[in-house]
Amino acid sequence: MPVEETAPPVTAFMLIKTLPEWLAMTPHERMDAFATQVVPAIRARTTGVRSRFYDTEFYSTRVTDVWVWEADDHAAYQLLIDALRETPFWDRYFEVVDLLVGSENGYARTYGFDPLATITT
């Protein structure tokens, strides 16, 4: 029986910068705000998303953090963004500087090649 190929997940690199309201909170208040205001909104609106969070403020002044999202499909990604926009995360705690959205090794999938840029040493 042939294996049915599934669509690749959607990956989004969300480049963000902290805003004064976020920085005015203590670290404990920040974690509480994130856990009570942002995470529940995401969980209530979408499924099939995963994330990783990277601090970059010690290397960049334009972007303080990069939030990497992987969504099972474009619909899950759209629901994620809609959910985030309804929370204080969006434009109160953080400025979304840029969104870079793509599909891993999309060029290889399009042309039937093995991924060349995936390197493990």
PDB file of C-alpha atoms in Angstrom:
ATOM      1  CA  MET A   1       0.000   0.000   0.000  1.00  0.00           C
ATOM      2  CA  PRO A   2       1.538   3.392  -0.977  1.00  0.00           C
ATOM      3  CA  VAL A   3       2.301   5.868   1.781  1.00  0.00           C
ATOM      4  CA  GLU A   4       0.280   9.054   1.415  1.00  0.00           C
ATOM      5  CA  GLU A   5       2.487  12.136   1.694  1.00  0.00           C
ATOM      6  CA  THR A   6       1.174  14.802   4.038  1.00  0.00           C
ATOM      7  CA  ALA A   7       1.595  18.526   3.576  1.00  0.00           C
ATOM      8  CA  PRO A   8       4.643  19.893   5.383  1.00  0.00           C
ATOM      9  CA  PRO A   9       4.015  21.940   8.509  1.00  0.00           C
ATOM     10  CA  VAL A  10       4.001  25.708   8.327  1.00  0.00           C
ATOM     11  CA  THR A  11       6.934  27.276  10.189  1.00  0.00           C
ATOM     12  CA  ALA A  12       6.842  30.902  11.307  1.00  0.00           C
ATOM     13  CA  PHE A  13       9.728  32.893  12.714  1.00  0.00           C
ATOM     14  CA  MET A  14       8.068  35.661  14.722  1.00  0.00           C
ATOM     15  CA  LEU A  15      10.580  38.452  15.331  1.00  0.00           C
ATOM     16  CA  ILE A  16       9.443  40.452  18.340  1.00  0.00           C
ATOM     17  CA  LYS A  17      10.605  43.325  20.509  1.00  0.00           C
ATOM     18  CA  THR A  18       9.652  43.880  24.132  1.00  0.00           C
ATOM     19  CA  LEU A  19       7.601  46.976  24.912  1.00  0.00           C
ATOM     20  CA  PRO A  20       7.710  49.194  28.040  1.00  0.00           C
ATOM     21  CA  GLU A  21       4.578  47.654  29.599  1.00  0.00           C
ATOM     22  CA  TRP A  22       6.208  44.195  29.580  1.00  0.00           C
ATOM     23  CA  LEU A  23       9.515  45.497  30.896  1.00  0.00           C
ATOM     24  CA  ALA A  24       7.781  47.398  33.724  1.00  0.00           C
ATOM     25  CA  MET A  25       6.582  44.101  35.201  1.00  0.00           C
ATOM     26  CA  THR A  26       8.693  41.955  37.486  1.00  0.00           C
ATOM     27  CA  PRO A  27       9.851  38.630  36.035  1.00  0.00           C
ATOM     28  CA  HIS A  28       7.228  36.852  38.161  1.00  0.00           C
ATOM     29  CA  GLU A  29       4.478  39.164  36.860  1.00  0.00           C
ATOM     30  CA  ARG A  30       5.633  38.539  33.284  1.00  0.00           C
ATOM     31  CA  MET A  31       5.448  34.772  33.639  1.00  0.00           C
ATOM     32  CA  ASP A  32       2.040  35.045  35.313  1.00  0.00           C
ATOM     33  CA  ALA A  33       0.719  37.345  32.548  1.00  0.00           C
ATOM     34  CA  PHE A  34       1.983  35.001  29.866  1.00  0.00           C
ATOM     35  CA  ALA A  35       0.550  31.918  31.582  1.00  0.00           C
ATOM     36  CA  THR A  36      -2.855  33.468  32.303  1.00  0.00           C
ATOM     37  CA  GLN A  37      -3.438  35.845  29.367  1.00  0.00           C
ATOM     38  CA  VAL A  38      -1.569  34.478  26.352  1.00  0.00           C
ATOM     39  CA  VAL A  39      -1.314  30.686  26.612  1.00  0.00           C
ATOM     40  CA  PRO A  40      -5.003  30.041  27.427  1.00  0.00           C
ATOM     41  CA  ALA A  41      -6.093  32.183  24.467  1.00  0.00           C
ATOM     42  CA  ILE A  42      -3.914  30.138  22.111  1.00  0.00           C
ATOM     43  CA  ARG A  43      -5.160  26.832  23.498  1.00  0.00           C
ATOM     44  CA  ALA A  44      -8.781  27.963  23.264  1.00  0.00           C
ATOM     45  CA  ARG A  45      -8.545  28.997  19.604  1.00  0.00           C
ATOM     46  CA  THR A  46      -6.338  26.436  17.851  1.00  0.00           C
ATOM     47  CA  THR A  47      -4.756  23.005  17.929  1.00  0.00           C
ATOM     48  CA  GLY A  48      -1.806  21.570  16.058  1.00  0.00           C
ATOM     49  CA  VAL A  49       0.741  24.270  16.947  1.00  0.00           C
ATOM     50  CA  ARG A  50       4.085  24.008  18.721  1.00  0.00           C
ATOM     51  CA  SER A  51       6.575  26.707  19.684  1.00  0.00           C
ATOM     52  CA  ARG A  52      10.091  27.487  20.848  1.00  0.00           C
ATOM     53  CA  PHE A  53      11.229  30.814  22.264  1.00  0.00           C
ATOM     54  CA  TYR A  54      14.699  32.347  21.813  1.00  0.00           C
ATOM     55  CA  ASP A  55      16.162  35.361  23.636  1.00  0.00           C
ATOM     56  CA  THR A  56      18.185  37.584  21.303  1.00  0.00           C
ATOM     57  CA  GLU A  57      18.388  40.901  23.167  1.00  0.00           C
ATOM     58  CA  PHE A  58      22.065  40.409  23.947  1.00  0.00           C
ATOM     59  CA  TYR A  59      22.866  40.315  20.216  1.00  0.00           C
ATOM     60  CA  SER A  60      20.262  42.569  18.607  1.00  0.00           C
ATOM     61  CA  THR A  61      18.675  45.923  19.368  1.00  0.00           C
ATOM     62  CA  ARG A  62      15.954  45.650  16.714  1.00  0.00           C
ATOM     63  CA  VAL A  63      14.583  42.269  17.860  1.00  0.00           C
ATOM     64  CA  THR A  64      14.719  41.093  21.468  1.00  0.00           C
ATOM     65  CA  ASP A  65      13.209  37.635  20.961  1.00  0.00           C
ATOM     66  CA  VAL A  66      12.365  35.128  18.248  1.00  0.00           C
ATOM     67  CA  TRP A  67       9.320  32.939  18.736  1.00  0.00           C
ATOM     68  CA  VAL A  68       9.379  29.964  16.355  1.00  0.00           C
ATOM     69  CA  TRP A  69       5.989  28.443  15.606  1.00  0.00           C
ATOM     70  CA  GLU A  70       5.245  25.242  13.763  1.00  0.00           C
ATOM     71  CA  ALA A  71       1.636  24.655  12.738  1.00  0.00           C
ATOM     72  CA  ASP A  72       0.175  21.522  11.201  1.00  0.00           C
ATOM     73  CA  ASP A  73      -1.362  23.598   8.416  1.00  0.00           C
ATOM     74  CA  HIS A  74      -2.202  27.136   7.306  1.00  0.00           C
ATOM     75  CA  ALA A  75      -5.586  27.088   9.056  1.00  0.00           C
ATOM     76  CA  ALA A  76      -3.962  26.307  12.430  1.00  0.00           C
ATOM     77  CA  TYR A  77      -1.397  29.064  11.848  1.00  0.00           C
ATOM     78  CA  GLN A  78      -4.099  31.597  10.971  1.00  0.00           C
ATOM     79  CA  LEU A  79      -6.064  30.716  14.121  1.00  0.00           C
ATOM     80  CA  LEU A  80      -2.875  31.093  16.167  1.00  0.00           C
ATOM     81  CA  ILE A  81      -2.239  34.603  14.858  1.00  0.00           C
ATOM     82  CA  ASP A  82      -5.886  35.551  15.389  1.00  0.00           C
ATOM     83  CA  ALA A  83      -5.653  34.290  18.975  1.00  0.00           C
ATOM     84  CA  LEU A  84      -2.424  36.193  19.691  1.00  0.00           C
ATOM     85  CA  ARG A  85      -3.894  39.421  18.304  1.00  0.00           C
ATOM     86  CA  GLU A  86      -6.704  39.170  20.871  1.00  0.00           C
ATOM     87  CA  THR A  87      -4.257  39.152  23.793  1.00  0.00           C
ATOM     88  CA  PRO A  88      -2.042  41.832  25.371  1.00  0.00           C
ATOM     89  CA  PHE A  89       0.932  40.034  23.788  1.00  0.00           C
ATOM     90  CA  TRP A  90       0.210  41.795  20.488  1.00  0.00           C
ATOM     91  CA  ASP A  91       1.166  45.499  20.578  1.00  0.00           C
ATOM     92  CA  ARG A  92       1.018  45.884  24.360  1.00  0.00           C
ATOM     93  CA  TYR A  93       3.688  43.529  25.673  1.00  0.00           C
ATOM     94  CA  PHE A  94       5.533  42.977  22.379  1.00  0.00           C
ATOM     95  CA  GLU A  95       5.830  44.575  18.986  1.00  0.00           C
ATOM     96  CA  VAL A  96       5.745  42.031  16.186  1.00  0.00           C
ATOM     97  CA  VAL A  97       8.635  43.345  14.080  1.00  0.00           C
ATOM     98  CA  ASP A  98       8.338  40.765  11.319  1.00  0.00           C
ATOM     99  CA  LEU A  99       6.878  37.378  10.477  1.00  0.00           C
ATOM    100  CA  LEU A 100       8.927  35.045   8.296  1.00  0.00           C
ATOM    101  CA  VAL A 101       6.733  32.114   7.282  1.00  0.00           C
ATOM    102  CA  GLY A 102       7.846  29.166   5.229  1.00  0.00           C
ATOM    103  CA  SER A 103       7.860  25.457   4.655  1.00  0.00           C
ATOM    104  CA  GLU A 104      11.003  23.476   5.467  1.00  0.00           C
ATOM    105  CA  ASN A 105      12.807  22.351   2.318  1.00  0.00           C
ATOM    106  CA  GLY A 106       9.960  23.586   0.141  1.00  0.00           C
ATOM    107  CA  TYR A 107      12.215  23.900  -2.909  1.00  0.00           C
ATOM    108  CA  ALA A 108      13.249  20.238  -2.664  1.00  0.00           C
ATOM    109  CA  ARG A 109       9.643  19.102  -2.263  1.00  0.00           C
ATOM    110  CA  THR A 110       8.550  21.199  -5.265  1.00  0.00           C
ATOM    111  CA  TYR A 111      11.199  19.782  -7.583  1.00  0.00           C
ATOM    112  CA  GLY A 112      11.446  16.260  -6.166  1.00  0.00           C
ATOM    113  CA  PHE A 113      15.002  16.656  -4.811  1.00  0.00           C
ATOM    114  CA  ASP A 114      16.493  15.483  -1.556  1.00  0.00           C
ATOM    115  CA  PRO A 115      17.058  18.487   0.738  1.00  0.00           C
ATOM    116  CA  LEU A 116      20.568  19.851   0.153  1.00  0.00           C
ATOM    117  CA  ALA A 117      20.611  22.424   2.938  1.00  0.00           C
ATOM    118  CA  THR A 118      19.894  19.935   5.740  1.00  0.00           C
ATOM    119  CA  ILE A 119      23.358  19.173   7.105  1.00  0.00           C
ATOM    120  CA  THR A 120      24.336  17.075  10.080  1.00  0.00           C
ATOM    121  CA  THR A 121      27.987  16.576  10.990  1.00  0.00           C
TER     122      THR A 121
END
